[in-house]
Short mmCIF file of C-alpha atoms in Angstrom, two decimals:
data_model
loop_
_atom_site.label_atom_id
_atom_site.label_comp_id
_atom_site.label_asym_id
_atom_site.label_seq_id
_atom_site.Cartn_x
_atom_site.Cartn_y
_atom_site.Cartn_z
CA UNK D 113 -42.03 -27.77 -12.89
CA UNK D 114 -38.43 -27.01 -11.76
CA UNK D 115 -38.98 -24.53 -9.32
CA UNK D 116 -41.12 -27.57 -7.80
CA UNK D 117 -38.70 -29.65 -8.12
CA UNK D 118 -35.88 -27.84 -6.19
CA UNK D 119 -38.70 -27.61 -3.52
CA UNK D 120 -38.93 -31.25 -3.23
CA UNK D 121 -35.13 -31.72 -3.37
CA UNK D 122 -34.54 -29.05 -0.68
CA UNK D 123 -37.11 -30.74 1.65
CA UNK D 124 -35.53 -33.93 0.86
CA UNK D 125 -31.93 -32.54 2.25
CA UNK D 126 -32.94 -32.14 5.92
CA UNK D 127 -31.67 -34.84 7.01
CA UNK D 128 -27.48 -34.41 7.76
CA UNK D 129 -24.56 -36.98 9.01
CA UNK D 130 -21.98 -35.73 9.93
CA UNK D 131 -17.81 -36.68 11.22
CA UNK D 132 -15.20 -34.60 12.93
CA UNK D 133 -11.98 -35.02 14.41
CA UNK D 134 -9.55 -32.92 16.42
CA UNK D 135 -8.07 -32.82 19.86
CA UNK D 136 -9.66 -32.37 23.03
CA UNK D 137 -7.81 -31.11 26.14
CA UNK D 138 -9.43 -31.99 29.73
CA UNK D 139 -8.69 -29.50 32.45
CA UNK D 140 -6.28 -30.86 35.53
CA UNK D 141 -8.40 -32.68 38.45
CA UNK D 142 -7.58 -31.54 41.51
CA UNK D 143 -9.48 -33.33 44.80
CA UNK D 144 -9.12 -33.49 48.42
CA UNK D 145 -11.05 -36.33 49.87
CA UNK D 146 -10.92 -37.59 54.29
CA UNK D 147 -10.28 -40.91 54.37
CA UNK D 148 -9.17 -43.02 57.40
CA UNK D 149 -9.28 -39.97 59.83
CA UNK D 150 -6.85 -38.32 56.80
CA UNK D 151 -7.26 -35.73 54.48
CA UNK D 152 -5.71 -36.39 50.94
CA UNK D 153 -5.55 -33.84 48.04
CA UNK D 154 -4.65 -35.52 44.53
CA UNK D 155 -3.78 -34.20 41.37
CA UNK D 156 -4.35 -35.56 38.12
CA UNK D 157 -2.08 -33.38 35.53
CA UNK D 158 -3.35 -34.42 32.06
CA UNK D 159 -2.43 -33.98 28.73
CA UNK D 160 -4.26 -33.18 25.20
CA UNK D 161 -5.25 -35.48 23.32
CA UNK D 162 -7.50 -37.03 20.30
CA UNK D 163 -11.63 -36.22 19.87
CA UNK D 164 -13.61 -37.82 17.37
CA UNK D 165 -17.45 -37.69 16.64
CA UNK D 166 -20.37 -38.68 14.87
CA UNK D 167 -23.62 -36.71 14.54
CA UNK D 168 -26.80 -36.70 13.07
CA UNK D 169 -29.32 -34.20 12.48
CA UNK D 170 -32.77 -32.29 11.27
CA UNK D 171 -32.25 -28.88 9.79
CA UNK D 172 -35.55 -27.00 10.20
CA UNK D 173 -33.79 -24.08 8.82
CA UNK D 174 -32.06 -21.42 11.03
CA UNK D 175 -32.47 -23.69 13.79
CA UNK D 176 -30.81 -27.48 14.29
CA UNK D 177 -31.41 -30.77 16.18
CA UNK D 178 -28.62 -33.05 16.52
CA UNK D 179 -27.63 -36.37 18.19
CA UNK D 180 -24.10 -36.97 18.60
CA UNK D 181 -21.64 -39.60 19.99
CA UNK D 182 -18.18 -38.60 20.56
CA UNK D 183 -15.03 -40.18 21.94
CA UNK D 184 -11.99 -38.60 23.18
CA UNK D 185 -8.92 -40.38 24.93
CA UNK D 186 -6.63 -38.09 27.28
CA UNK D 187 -3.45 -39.50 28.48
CA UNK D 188 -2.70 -39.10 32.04
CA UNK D 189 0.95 -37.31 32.15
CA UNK D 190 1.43 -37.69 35.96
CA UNK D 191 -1.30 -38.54 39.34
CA UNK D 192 0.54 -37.01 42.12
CA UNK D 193 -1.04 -37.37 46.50
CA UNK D 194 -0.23 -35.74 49.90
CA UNK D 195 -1.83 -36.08 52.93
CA UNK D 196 -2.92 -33.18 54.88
CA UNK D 197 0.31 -32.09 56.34
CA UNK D 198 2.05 -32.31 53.19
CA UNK D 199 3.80 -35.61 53.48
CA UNK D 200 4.03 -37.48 49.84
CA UNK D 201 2.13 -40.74 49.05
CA UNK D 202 3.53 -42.93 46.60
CA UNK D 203 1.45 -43.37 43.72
CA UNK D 204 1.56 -45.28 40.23
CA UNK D 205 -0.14 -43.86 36.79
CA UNK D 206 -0.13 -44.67 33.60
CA UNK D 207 -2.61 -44.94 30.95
CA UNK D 208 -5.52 -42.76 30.15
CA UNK D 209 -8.74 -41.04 30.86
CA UNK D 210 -11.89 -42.50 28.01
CA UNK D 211 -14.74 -40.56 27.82
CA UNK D 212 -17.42 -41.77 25.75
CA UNK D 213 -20.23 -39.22 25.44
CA UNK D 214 -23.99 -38.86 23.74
CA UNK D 215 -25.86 -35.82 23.21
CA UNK D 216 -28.69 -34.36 22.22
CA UNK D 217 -27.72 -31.22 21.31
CA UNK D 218 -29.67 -27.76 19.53
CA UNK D 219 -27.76 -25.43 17.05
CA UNK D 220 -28.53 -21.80 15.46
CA UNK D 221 -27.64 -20.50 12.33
CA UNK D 222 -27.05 -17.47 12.03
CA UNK D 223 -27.19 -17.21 8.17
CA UNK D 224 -28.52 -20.45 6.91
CA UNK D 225 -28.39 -19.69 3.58
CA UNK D 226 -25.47 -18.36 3.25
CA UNK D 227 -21.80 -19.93 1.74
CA UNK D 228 -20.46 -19.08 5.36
CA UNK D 229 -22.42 -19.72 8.46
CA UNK D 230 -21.73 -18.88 12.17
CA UNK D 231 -23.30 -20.47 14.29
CA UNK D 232 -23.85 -21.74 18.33
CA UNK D 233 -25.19 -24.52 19.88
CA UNK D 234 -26.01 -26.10 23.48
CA UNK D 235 -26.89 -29.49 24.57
CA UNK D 236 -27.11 -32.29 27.36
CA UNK D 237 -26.26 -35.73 27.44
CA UNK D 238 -24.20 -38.79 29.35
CA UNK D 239 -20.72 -39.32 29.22
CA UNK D 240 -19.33 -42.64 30.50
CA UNK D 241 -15.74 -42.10 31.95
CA UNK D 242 -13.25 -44.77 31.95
CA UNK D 243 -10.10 -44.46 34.41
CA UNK D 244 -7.17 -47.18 35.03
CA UNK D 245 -3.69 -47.61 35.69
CA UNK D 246 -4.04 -45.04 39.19
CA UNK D 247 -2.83 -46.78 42.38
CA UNK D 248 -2.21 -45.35 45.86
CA UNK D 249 -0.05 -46.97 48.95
CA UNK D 250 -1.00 -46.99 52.30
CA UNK D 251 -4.92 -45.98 51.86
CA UNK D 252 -7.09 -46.57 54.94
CA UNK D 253 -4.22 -48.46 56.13
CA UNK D 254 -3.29 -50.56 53.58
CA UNK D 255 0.31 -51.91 53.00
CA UNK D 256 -0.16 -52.20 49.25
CA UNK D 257 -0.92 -50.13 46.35
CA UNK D 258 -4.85 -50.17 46.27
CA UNK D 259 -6.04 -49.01 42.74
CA UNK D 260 -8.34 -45.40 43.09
CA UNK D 261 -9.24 -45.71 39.21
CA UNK D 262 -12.96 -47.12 37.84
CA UNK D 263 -14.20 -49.31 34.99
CA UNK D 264 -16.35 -46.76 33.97
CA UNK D 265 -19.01 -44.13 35.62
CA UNK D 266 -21.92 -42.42 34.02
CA UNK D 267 -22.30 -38.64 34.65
CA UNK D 268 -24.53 -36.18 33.18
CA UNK D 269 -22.46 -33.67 30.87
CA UNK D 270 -23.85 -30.38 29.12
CA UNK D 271 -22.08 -28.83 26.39
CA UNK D 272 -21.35 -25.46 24.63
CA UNK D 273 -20.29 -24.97 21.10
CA UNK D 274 -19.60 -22.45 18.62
CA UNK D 275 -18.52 -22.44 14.88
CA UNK D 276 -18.92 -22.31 11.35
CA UNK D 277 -19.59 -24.51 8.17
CA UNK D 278 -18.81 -23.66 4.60
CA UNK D 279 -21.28 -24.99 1.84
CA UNK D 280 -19.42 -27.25 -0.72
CA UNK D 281 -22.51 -28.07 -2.51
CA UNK D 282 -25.99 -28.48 -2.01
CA UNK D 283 -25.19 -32.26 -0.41
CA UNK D 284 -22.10 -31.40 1.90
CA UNK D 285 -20.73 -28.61 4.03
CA UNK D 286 -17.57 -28.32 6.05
CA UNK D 287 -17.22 -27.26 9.14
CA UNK D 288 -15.24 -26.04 12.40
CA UNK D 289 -16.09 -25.92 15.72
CA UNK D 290 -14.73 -24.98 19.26
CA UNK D 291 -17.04 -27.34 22.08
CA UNK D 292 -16.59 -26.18 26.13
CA UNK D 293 -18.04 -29.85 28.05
CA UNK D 294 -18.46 -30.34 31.94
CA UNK D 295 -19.67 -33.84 32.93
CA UNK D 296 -20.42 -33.93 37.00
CA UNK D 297 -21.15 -37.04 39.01
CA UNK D 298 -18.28 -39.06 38.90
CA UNK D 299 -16.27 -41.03 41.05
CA UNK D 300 -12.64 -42.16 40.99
CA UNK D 301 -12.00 -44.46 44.04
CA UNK D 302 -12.24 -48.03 43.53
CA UNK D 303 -12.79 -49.54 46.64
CA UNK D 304 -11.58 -46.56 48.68
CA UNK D 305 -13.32 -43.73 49.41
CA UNK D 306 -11.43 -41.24 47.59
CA UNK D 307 -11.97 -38.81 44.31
CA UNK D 308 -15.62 -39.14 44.83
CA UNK D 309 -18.22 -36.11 42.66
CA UNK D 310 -16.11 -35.27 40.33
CA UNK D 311 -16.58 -33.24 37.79
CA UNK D 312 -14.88 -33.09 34.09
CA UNK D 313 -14.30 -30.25 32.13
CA UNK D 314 -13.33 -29.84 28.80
CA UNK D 315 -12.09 -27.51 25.97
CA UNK D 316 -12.13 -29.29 22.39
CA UNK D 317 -11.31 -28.27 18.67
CA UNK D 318 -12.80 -30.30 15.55
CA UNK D 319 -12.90 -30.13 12.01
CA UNK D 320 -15.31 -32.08 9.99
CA UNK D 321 -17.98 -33.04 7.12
CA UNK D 322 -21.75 -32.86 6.96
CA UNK D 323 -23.42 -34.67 4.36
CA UNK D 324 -27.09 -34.03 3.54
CA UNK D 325 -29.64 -36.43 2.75
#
């Protein structure tokens, strides 16, 4: 009867939620668009900042199936233009970069069983990215500062991940993981034509819970 019983209670425990948090650090953008017969390069020089997420999951055993949404919120340190011959256009930043993601993502354990478990993961999704506070003078001949930031863009994103959970007890684990992100797509212009196809990539560090159920 109890070696039934532990079978139904293990099948029971599929089922996982979990929450992380850590910091996520989104690599420089640098762009060179033509715009009114000019060529522009701009620099975005960004700093690290907060990542959270929430997940939930099927454990089929070695392998994993997850659906996540995450948030991370990267300051923008400096935004920095010249045209093509090198002359400096006055610019304003301030603010930050929002990226608001959901995946679908697949996981393998390497020793499912185990107290310690390794393991990697891959996965696609959409990440909505939210830019503001980025203004440029003088763009396709404008005499004021015309704003080059957006109130959000979808792109599709794929991600990478590996890590490692440690078993509390048969209803929770903890876990750390490393997660490499590139979201293409998106554009950064406003009403000008510059920053257009960009593409995002990140490097991120979390530490979390997963709860079974």
């Amino acid at each position: 009867i109890d070696f039934h019983r532990n079978i139904y209670a293990r099948e029971n425990k599929n089922f996982y939620f979990n929450f992380g948090a850590g910091f996520s650090d989104l690599v420089d953008i640098d762009k060179s668009e033509t715009t009114d017969d000019d060529l522009y390069r701009m620099i975005l020089d960004l700093s690290m900042d907060s990542f959270l997420q929430f997940g939930v999951g099927y454990d089929f055993g070695n392998i994993r199936a997850e659906t996540s949404l995450s948030r991370s919120v990267v300051d923008i340190a400096s935004f920095t233009s010249t045209r093509q011959d090198g002359t400096p256009v006055s610019t304003i930043s301030s603010g930050d970069i929002d990226l608001t993601s959901v995946f679908l993502t697949g996981y393998y354990d390497f020793y499912a069983n185990s107290k310690l478990n390794p393991y990697l993961g891959a996965g696609i999704g959409i990440t909505n990215v939210d830019i503001s506070g980025i203004k440029v003078l003088g763009i396709n001949g404008s005499s004021s500062y015309e704003n080059v930031g957006n109130n959000g863009d979808q792109g599709f994103s794929y991600e990478l991940k590996f890590g490692s959970s440690y078993n509390l007890s048969d209803n929770s684990d903890l876990y750390a993981e490393g997660i490499y992100r590139k979201t293409t797509g998106i554009e950064i212009g406003g009403k000008t034509d510059l920053m257009t196809d960009i593409e995002l990539s990140s490097w991120s560090a979390l530490g979390g819970v997963r709860f079974k159920f």
